[in-house]
Short mmCIF file of C-alpha atoms in Angstrom, two decimals:
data_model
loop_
_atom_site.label_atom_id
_atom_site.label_comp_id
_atom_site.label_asym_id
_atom_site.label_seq_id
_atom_site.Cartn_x
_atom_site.Cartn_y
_atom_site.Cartn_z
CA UNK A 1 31.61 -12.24 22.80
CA UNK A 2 34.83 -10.42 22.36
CA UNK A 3 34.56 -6.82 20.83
CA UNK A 4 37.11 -3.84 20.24
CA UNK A 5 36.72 -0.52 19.64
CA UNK A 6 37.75 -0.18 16.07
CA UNK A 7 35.45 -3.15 15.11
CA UNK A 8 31.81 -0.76 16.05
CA UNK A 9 30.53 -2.89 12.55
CA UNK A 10 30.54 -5.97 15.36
CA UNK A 11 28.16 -4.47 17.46
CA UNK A 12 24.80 -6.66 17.51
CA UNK A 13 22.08 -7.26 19.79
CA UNK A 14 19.89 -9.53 21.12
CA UNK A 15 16.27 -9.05 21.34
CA UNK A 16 15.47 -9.31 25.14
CA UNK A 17 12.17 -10.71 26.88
CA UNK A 18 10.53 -8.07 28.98
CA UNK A 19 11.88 -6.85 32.08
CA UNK A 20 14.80 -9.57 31.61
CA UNK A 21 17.88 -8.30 30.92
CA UNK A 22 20.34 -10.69 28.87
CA UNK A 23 24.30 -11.11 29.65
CA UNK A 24 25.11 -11.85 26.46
CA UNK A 25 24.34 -7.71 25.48
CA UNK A 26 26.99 -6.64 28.27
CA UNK A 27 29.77 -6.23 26.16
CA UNK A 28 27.70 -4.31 23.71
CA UNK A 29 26.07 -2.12 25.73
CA UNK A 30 30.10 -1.53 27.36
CA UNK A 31 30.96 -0.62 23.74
CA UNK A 32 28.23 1.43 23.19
CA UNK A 33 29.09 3.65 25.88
CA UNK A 34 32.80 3.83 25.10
CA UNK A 35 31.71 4.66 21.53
CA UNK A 36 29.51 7.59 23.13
CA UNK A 37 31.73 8.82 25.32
CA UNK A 38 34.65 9.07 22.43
CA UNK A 39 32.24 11.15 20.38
CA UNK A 40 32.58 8.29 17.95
CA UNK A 41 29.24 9.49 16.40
CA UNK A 42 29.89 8.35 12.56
CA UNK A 43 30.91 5.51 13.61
CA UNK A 44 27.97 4.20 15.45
CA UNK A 45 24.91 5.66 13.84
CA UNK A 46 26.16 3.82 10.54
CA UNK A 47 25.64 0.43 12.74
CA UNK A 48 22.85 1.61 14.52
CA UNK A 49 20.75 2.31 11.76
CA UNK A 50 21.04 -0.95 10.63
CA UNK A 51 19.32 -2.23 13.51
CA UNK A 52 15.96 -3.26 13.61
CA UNK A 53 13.62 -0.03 15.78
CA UNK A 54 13.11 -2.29 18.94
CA UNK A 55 16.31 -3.36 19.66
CA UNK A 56 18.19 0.25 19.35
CA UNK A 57 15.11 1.04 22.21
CA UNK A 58 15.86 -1.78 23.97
CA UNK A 59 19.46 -0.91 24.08
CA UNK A 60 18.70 2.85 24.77
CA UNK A 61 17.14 1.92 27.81
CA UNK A 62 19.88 -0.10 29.00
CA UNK A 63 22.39 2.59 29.45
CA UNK A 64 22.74 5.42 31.46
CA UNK A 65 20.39 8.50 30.72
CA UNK A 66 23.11 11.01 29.80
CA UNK A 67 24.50 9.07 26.96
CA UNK A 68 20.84 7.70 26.07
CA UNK A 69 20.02 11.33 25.08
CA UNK A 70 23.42 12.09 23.68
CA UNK A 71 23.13 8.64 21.54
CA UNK A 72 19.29 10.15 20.46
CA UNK A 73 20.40 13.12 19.36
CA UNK A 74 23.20 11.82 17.18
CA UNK A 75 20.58 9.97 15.38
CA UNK A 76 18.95 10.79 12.24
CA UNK A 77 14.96 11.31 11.89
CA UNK A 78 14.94 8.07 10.15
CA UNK A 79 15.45 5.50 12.57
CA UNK A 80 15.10 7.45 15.48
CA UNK A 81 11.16 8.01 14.72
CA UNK A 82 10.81 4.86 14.52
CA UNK A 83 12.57 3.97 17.59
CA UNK A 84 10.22 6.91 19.63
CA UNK A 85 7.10 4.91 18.49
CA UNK A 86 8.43 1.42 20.20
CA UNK A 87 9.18 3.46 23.50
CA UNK A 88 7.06 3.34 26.37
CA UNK A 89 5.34 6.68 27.28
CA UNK A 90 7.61 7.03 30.97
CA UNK A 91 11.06 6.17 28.92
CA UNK A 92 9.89 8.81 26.18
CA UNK A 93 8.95 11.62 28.17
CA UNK A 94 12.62 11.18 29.84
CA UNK A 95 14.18 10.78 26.60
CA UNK A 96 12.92 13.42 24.60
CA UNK A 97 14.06 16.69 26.68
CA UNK A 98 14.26 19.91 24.79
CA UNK A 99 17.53 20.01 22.90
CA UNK A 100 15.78 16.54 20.83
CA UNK A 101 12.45 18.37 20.27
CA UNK A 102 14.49 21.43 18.74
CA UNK A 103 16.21 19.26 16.81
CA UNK A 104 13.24 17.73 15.49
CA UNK A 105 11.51 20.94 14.61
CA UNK A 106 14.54 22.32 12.94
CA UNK A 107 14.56 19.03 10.43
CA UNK A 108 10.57 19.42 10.40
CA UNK A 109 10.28 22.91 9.31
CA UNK A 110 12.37 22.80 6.88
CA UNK A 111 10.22 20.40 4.71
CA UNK A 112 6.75 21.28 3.01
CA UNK A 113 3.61 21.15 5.16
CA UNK A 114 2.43 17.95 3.37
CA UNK A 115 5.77 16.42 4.11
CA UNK A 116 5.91 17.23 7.48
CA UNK A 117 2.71 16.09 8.04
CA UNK A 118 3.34 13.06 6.64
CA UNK A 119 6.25 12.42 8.90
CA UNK A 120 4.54 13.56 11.81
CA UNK A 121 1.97 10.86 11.08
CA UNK A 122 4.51 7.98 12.36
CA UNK A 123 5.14 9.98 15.73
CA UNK A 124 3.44 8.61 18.85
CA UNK A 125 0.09 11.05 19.06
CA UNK A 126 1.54 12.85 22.33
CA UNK A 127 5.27 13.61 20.64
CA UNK A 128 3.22 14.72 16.89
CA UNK A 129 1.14 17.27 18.96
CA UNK A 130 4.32 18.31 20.90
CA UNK A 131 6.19 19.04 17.87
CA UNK A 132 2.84 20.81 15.74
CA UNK A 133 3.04 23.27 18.16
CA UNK A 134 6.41 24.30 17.78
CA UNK A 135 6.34 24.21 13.72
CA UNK A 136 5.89 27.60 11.89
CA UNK A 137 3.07 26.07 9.64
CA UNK A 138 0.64 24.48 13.13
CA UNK A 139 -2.09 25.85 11.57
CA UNK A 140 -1.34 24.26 8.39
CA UNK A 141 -0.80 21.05 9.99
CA UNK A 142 -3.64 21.14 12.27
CA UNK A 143 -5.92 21.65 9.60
CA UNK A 144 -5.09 18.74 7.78
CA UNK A 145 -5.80 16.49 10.72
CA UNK A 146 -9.70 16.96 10.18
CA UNK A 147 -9.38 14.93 6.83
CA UNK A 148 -9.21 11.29 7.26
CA UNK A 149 -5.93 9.33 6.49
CA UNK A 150 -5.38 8.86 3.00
CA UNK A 151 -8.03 11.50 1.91
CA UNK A 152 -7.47 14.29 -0.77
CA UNK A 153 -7.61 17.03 1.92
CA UNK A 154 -4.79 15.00 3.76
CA UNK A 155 -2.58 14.29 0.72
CA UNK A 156 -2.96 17.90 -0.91
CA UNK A 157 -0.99 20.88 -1.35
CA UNK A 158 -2.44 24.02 -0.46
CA UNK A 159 0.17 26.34 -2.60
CA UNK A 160 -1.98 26.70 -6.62
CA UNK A 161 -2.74 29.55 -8.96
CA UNK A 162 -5.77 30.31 -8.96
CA UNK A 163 -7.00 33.78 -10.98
CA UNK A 164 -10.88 34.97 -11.86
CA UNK A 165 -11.88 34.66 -15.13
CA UNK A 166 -11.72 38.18 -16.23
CA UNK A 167 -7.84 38.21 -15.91
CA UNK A 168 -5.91 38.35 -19.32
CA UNK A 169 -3.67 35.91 -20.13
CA UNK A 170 -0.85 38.32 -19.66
CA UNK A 171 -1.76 39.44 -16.34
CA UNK A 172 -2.04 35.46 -15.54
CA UNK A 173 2.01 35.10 -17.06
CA UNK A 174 2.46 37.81 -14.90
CA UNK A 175 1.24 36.05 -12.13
CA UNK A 176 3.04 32.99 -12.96
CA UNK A 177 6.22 34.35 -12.61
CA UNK A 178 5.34 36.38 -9.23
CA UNK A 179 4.37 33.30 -7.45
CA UNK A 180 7.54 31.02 -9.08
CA UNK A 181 9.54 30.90 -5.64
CA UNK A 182 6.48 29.99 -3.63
CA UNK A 183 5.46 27.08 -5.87
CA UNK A 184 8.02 24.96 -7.75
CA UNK A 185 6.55 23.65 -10.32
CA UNK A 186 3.07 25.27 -11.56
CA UNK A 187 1.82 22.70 -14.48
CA UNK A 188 -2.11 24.43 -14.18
CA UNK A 189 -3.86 27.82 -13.57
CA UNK A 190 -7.49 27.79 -11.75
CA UNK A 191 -10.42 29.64 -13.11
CA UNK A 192 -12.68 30.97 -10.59
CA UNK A 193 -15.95 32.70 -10.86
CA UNK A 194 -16.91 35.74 -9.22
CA UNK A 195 -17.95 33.72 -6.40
CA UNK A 196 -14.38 32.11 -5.89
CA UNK A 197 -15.74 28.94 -7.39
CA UNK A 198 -14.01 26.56 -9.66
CA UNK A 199 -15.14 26.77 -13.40
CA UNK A 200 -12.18 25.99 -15.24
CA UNK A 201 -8.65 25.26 -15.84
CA UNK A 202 -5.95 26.09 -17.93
CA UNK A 203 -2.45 24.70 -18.84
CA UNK A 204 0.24 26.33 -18.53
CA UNK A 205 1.56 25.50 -21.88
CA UNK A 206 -1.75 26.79 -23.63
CA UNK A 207 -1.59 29.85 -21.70
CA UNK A 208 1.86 30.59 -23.42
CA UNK A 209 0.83 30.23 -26.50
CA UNK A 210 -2.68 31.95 -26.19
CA UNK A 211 -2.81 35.85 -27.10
CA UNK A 212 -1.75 37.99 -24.17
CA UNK A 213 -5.24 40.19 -24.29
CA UNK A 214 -7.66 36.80 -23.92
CA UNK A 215 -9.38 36.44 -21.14
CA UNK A 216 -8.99 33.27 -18.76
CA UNK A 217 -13.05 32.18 -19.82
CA UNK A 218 -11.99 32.50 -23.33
CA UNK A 219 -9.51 29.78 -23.70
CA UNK A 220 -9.92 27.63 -20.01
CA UNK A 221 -11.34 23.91 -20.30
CA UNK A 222 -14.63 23.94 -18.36
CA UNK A 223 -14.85 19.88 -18.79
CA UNK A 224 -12.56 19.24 -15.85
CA UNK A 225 -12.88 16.97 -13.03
CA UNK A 226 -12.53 18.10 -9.07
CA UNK A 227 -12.45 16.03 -6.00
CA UNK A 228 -13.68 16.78 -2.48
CA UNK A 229 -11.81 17.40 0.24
CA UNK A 230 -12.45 13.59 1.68
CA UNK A 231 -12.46 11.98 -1.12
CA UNK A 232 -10.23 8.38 -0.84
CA UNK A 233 -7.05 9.14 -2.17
CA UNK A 234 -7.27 5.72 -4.85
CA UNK A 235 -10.52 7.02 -6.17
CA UNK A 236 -8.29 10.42 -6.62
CA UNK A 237 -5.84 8.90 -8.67
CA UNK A 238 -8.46 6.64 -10.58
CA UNK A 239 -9.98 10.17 -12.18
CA UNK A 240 -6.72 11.67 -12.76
CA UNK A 241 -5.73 8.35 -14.64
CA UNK A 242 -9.34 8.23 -16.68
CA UNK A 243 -8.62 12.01 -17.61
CA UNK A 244 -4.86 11.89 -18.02
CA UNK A 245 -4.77 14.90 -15.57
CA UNK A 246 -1.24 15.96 -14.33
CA UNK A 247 -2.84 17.64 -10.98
CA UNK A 248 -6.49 17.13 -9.52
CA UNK A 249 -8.18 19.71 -7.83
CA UNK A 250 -9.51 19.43 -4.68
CA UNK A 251 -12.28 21.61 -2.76
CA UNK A 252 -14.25 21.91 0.34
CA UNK A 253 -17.84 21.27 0.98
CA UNK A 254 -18.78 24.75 -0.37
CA UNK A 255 -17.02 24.45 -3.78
CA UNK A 256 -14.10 26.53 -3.42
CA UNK A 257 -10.57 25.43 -4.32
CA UNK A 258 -8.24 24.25 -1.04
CA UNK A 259 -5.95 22.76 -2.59
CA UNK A 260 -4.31 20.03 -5.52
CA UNK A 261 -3.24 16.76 -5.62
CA UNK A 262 0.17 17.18 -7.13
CA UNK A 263 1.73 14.60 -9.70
CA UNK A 264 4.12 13.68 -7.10
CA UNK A 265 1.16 12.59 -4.75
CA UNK A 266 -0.25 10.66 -7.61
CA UNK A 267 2.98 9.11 -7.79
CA UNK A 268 3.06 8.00 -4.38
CA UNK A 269 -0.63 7.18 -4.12
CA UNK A 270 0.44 4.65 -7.04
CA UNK A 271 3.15 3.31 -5.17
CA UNK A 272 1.10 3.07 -1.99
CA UNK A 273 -1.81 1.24 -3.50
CA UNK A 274 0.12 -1.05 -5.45
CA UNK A 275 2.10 -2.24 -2.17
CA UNK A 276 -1.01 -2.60 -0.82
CA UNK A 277 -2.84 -4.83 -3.61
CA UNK A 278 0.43 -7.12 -3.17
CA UNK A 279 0.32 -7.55 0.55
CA UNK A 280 -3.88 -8.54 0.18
CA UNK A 281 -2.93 -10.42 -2.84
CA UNK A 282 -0.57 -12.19 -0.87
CA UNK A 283 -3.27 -12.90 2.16
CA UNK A 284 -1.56 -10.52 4.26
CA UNK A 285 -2.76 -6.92 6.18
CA UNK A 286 -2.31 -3.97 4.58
CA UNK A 287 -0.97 -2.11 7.32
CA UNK A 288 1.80 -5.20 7.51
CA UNK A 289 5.81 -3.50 7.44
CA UNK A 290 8.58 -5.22 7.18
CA UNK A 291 10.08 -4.13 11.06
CA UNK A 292 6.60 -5.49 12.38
CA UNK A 293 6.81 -7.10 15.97
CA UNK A 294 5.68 -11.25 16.35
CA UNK A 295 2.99 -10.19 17.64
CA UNK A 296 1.53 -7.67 15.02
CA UNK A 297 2.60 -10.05 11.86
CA UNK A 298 0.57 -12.99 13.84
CA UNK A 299 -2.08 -10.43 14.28
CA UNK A 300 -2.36 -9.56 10.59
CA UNK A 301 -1.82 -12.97 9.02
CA UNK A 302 -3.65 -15.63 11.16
CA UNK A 303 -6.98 -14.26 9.92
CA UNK A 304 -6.02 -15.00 6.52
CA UNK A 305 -4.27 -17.93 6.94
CA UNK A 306 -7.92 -19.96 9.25
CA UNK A 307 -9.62 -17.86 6.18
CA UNK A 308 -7.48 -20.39 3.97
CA UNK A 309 -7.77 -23.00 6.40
CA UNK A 310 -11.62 -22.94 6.17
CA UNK A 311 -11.41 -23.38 2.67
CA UNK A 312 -9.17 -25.95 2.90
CA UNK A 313 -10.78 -27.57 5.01
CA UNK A 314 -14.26 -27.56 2.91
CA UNK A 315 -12.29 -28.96 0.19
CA UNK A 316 -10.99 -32.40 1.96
CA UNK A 317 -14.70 -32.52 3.24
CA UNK A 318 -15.52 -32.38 -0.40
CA UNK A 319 -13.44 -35.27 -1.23
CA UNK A 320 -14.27 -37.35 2.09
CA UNK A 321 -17.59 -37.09 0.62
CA UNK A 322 -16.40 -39.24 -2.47
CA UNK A 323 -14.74 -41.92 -0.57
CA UNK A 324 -16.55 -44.69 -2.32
CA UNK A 325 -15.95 -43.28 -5.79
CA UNK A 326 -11.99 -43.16 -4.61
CA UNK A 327 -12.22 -46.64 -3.32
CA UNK A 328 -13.93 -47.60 -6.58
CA UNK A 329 -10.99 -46.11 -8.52
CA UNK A 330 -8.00 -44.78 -6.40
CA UNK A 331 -6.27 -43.48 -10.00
CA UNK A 332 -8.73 -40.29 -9.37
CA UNK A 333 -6.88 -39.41 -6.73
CA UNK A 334 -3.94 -38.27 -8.53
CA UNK A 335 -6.26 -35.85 -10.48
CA UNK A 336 -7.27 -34.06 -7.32
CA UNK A 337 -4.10 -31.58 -7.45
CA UNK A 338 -4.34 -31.30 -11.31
CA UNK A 339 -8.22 -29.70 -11.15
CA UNK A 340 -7.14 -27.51 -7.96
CA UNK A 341 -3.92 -26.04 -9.38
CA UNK A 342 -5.52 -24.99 -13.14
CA UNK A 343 -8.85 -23.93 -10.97
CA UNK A 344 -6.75 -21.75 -8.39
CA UNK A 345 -4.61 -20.24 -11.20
CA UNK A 346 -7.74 -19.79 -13.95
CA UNK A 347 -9.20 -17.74 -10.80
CA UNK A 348 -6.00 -16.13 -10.08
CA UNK A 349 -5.53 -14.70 -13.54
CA UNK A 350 -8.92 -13.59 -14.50
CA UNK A 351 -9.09 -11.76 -11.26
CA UNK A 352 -5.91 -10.13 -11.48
CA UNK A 353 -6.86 -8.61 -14.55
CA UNK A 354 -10.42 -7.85 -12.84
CA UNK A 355 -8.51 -5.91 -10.27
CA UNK A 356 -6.16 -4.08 -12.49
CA UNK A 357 -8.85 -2.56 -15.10
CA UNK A 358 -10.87 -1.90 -11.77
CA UNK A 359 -7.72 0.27 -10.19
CA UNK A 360 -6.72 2.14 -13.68
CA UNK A 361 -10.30 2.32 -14.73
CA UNK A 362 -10.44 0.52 -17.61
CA UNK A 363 -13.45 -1.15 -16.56
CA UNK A 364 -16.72 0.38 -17.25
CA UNK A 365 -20.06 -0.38 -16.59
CA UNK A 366 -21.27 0.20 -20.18
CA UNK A 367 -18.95 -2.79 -21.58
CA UNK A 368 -18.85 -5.23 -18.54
CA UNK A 369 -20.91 -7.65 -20.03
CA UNK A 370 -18.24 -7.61 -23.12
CA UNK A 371 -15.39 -7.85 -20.63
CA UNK A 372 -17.17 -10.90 -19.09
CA UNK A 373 -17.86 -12.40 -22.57
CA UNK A 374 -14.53 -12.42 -23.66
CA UNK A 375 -13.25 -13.51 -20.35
CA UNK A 376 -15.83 -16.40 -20.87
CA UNK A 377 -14.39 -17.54 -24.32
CA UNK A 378 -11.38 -17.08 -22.85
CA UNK A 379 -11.64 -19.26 -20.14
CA UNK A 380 -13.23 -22.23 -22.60
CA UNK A 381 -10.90 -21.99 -25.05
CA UNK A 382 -7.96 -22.59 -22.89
CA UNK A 383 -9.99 -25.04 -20.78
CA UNK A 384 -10.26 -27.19 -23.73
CA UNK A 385 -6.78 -26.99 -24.78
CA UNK A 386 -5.55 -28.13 -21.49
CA UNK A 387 -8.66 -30.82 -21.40
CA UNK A 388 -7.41 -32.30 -24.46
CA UNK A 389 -3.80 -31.93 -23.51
CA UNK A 390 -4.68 -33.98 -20.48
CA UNK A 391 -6.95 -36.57 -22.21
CA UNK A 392 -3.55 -37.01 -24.83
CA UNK A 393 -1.80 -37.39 -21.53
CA UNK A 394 -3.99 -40.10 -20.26
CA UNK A 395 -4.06 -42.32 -23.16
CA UNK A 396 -0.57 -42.34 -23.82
CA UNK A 397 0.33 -43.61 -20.38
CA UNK A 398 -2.53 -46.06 -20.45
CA UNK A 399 0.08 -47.56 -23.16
CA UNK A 400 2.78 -48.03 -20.32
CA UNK A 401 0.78 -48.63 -17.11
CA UNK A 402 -2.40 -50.30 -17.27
CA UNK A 403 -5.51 -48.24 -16.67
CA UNK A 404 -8.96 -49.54 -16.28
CA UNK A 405 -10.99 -47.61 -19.40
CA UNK A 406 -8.91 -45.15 -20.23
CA UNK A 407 -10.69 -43.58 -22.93
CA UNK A 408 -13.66 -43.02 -19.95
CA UNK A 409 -10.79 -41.71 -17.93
CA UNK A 410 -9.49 -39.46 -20.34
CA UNK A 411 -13.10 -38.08 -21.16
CA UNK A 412 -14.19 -36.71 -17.50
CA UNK A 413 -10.64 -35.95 -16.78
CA UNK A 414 -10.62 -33.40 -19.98
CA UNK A 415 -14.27 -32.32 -19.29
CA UNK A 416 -13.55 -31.29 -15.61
CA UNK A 417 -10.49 -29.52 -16.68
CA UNK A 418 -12.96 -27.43 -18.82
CA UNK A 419 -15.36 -27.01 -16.93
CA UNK A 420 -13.47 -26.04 -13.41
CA UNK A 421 -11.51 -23.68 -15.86
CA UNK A 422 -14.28 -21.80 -17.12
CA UNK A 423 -16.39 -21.53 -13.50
CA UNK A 424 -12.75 -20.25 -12.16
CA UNK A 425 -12.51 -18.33 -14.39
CA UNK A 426 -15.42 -16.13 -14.32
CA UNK A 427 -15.45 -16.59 -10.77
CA UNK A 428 -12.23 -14.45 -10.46
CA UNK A 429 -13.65 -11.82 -12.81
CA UNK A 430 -16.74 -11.19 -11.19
CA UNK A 431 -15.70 -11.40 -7.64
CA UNK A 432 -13.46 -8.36 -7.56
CA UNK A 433 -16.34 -6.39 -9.47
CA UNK A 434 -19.15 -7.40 -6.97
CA UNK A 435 -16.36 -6.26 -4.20
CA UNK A 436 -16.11 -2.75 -5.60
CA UNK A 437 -19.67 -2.40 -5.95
CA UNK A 438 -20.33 -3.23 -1.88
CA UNK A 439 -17.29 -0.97 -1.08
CA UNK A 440 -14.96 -3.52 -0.59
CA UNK A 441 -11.10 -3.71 -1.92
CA UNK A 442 -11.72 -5.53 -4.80
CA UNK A 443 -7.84 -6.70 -4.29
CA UNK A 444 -8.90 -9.11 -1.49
CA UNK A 445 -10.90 -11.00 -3.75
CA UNK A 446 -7.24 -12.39 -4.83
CA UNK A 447 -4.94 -15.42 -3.00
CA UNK A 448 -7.22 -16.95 0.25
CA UNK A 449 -10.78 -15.87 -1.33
CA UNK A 450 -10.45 -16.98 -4.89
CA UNK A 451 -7.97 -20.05 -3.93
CA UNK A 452 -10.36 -21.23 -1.27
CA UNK A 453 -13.43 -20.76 -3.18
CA UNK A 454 -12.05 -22.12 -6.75
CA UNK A 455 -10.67 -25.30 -4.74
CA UNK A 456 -13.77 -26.10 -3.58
CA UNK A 457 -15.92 -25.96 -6.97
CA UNK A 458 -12.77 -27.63 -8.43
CA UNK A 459 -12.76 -30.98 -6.93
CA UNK A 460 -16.90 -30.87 -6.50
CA UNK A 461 -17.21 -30.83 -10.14
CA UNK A 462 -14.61 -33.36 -10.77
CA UNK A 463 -15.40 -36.14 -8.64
CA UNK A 464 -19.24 -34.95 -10.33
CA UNK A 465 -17.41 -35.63 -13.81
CA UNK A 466 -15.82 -38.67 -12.97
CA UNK A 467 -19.19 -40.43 -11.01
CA UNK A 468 -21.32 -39.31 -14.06
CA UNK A 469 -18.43 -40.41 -17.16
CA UNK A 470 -15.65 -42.98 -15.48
CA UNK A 471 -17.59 -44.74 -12.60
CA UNK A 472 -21.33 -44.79 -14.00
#
């Protein structure tokens, strides 16, 4: 592999086994180093941070330690973070001298608490406790840590309004406007008691318009909802989507106010759980990224895939089981795909929507039973469309191939079709419910679960249909 130094978009890597050096990276790593020693520094972070985490670590530790760290520190946070978590504790402790710590705390403090915490999350736990203590906010920091990942207390920002109920609303204006270059954008005021707990809210719209001599208890809204500090950041945005609130309050175990969920945490918490629902939808981990190593994307798919495997393989037991009524009539056999596929996707779509009213809150426990209802005549009206679509289907090429009884054929055909559509059916829009009552994602009831299971009572019922209508 020829390179030259004008070409650095050439550089490339390849991913070496452990403690086994390849050749064919020589003339890279020679490059690299040229590059370095140039102060070519544009240059080669624009490749670099193309490259996958592991192999700008593998490469790292290939060349000498005085242009490792000089390479480091050219890097941005983003990949170099990444590239710190893939490092072995000996290498890191040698890479990461002082001058890289400083320049990590000078990116660091320059963002909001909840931001840098955040960030310091992907750190390796010896390098985020390094850096904590040298931020100007440790305190801050540290006290999030208490809360559990993705709780309210973890996600929140501790910079509000908050004024006791006796202030006037121009005193509150007042106050508005003081704390304007702490807090960038201040969309509620908190009403607090004597006590310093929460008993209202006000907007800060309504507060403009509301006479300047009111008191906050005259015109705050006492029917608001507040979260505690650990509660589950989905179950956060769930209430601030059922009361259309812009930010959610959040409080300790003694009722005062800590802190709000902001809209832009609502917005990520939407993003986040969304990305999440697809990767379970899809059979795969949650904690699944897309610069995983072999080993952690076998480690979060194989489950799912012997889940699917299982129910695959209860299925084809399920036929086996019918070999006579096969050998009796081998035309059923090319029926078995038909009843899986409109089972798998009749479960598929009733359990999407399941999941969706169950995430937004549309669902509620006074009209489930409705929900179900209409799900059921749902599921038989479009079960006996496709029934008779599929009995039209079977009589008409009865008239061009010759099928033993086809009007018998045609008859449990279109009955299975209705019946696996309607069991599917109400099988994906109850699972997802029973889920979220047992404390379970309700999202993994979608793809392995609901394929598997809707496979299974698929061909049971047809090759049931077929004994009792085409073969008795």
């Amino acid at each position: 592999m020829t390179m030259s130094k004008s070409t650095p978009h050439n550089l490339t890597w390849h991913r070496e086994p452990a403690s086994e050096p390849l050749d064919a990276n020589e003339d890279t790593l020679a490059l690299v180093r040229s590059m370095v020693k140039d102060g070519q520094r544009t240059a080669l972070v624009d490749t670099l941070k193309k490259w996958d985490p592991v192999d700008v670590m593998q490469m790292l530790t290939r060349l000498r330690l005085k242009h490792a760290r000089k390479l480091f520190q050219w890097l941005p946070a983003d990949p170099s973070i990444k590239v710190i978590a893939e490092l072995r504790p000996e290498f890191r402790a040698i890479l990461l001298q002082e001058a890289t710590l400083e320049q990590f705390r000078d990116i660091l403090a320059e963002l909001d608490p909840e931001d840098a915490s955040e960030i310091l999350n992907e750190f390796p736990e010896d390098v985020a406790e390094e850096l904590a203590q040298r931020l100007p906010d440790v305190e801050t920091l540290a006290s999030r840590q208490i809360y559990a990942d993705d709780s309210a207390g973890r996600i929140m920002a501790r910079k509000f309004v908050a004024l006791p109920e006796t202030c006037t609303v121009e005193h509150a204006i007042a106050q508005i406007r003081d704390e304007a270059k702490r807090i960038r954008k201040i969309f509620t005021v908190y009403v607090l008691d004597a006590s310093n707990h929460l008993v209202g809210t006000v907007e800060v719209g309504k507060l403009l318009l509301a006479p300047t001599q009111k008191h906050l208890a005259d015109i705050m809204n006492r029917d608001f909802i507040a979260v505690s500090a650990d509660t589950d950041q989905e179950e956060v945005l769930r209430l601030a989507r059922k009361k259309d609130m812009r930010t959610v309050p959040v409080l300790d175990r003694d009722g005062h106010l800590v802190g709000r969920v902001t809209p832009k945490q609502l917005t990520r918490i939407a993003s986040e759980e969304a990305a999440e629902d697809m990767l379970l939808m899809s059979g795969v981990s949650s904690e699944a990224k897309a610069d995983d190593t072999v080993f952690r994307i076998v480690r979060g798919r194989l489950p799912w895939l012997l889940t699917g495997l299982i129910g695959s393989s209860i299925a084809a037991t399920v036929v086996g089981s019918f070999e006579d009524q096969l050998a009796a009539a081998a035309i059923l056999a090319a029926f078995i795909p038909v009843t899986m596929s409109m089972a798998g996707n009749a479960g598929l779509q009733a359990s999407a929507v399941a999941v969706q009213g169950l995430a937004t809150g549309a669902i509620w426990t006074g009209d489930l039973f409705y929900r179900l209802f209409k799900e059921l005549l749902a599921a038989l009206c479009n079960g006996a469309i496709a029934g008779v679509i599929l009995a039209c289907l079977v009589m008409a090429v009865s008239l061009v191939f010759p099928i033993e009884a086809p009007h018998r054929l045609a008859l449990a055909t279109s009955l299975s079709l209705l019946t696996v559509t309607t069991l599917a059916a109400m099988v994906g829009a109850t699972m997802p419910i029973v889920l979220d009552k047992i404390g379970i994602d309700p999202a993994m009831a979608i793809g392995v679960f609901i394929t598997s299971s809707n496979d299974i009572l698929g061909v049971l019922i047809f090759f049931l249909m077929a004994t009792a209508f085409y073969l008795g």
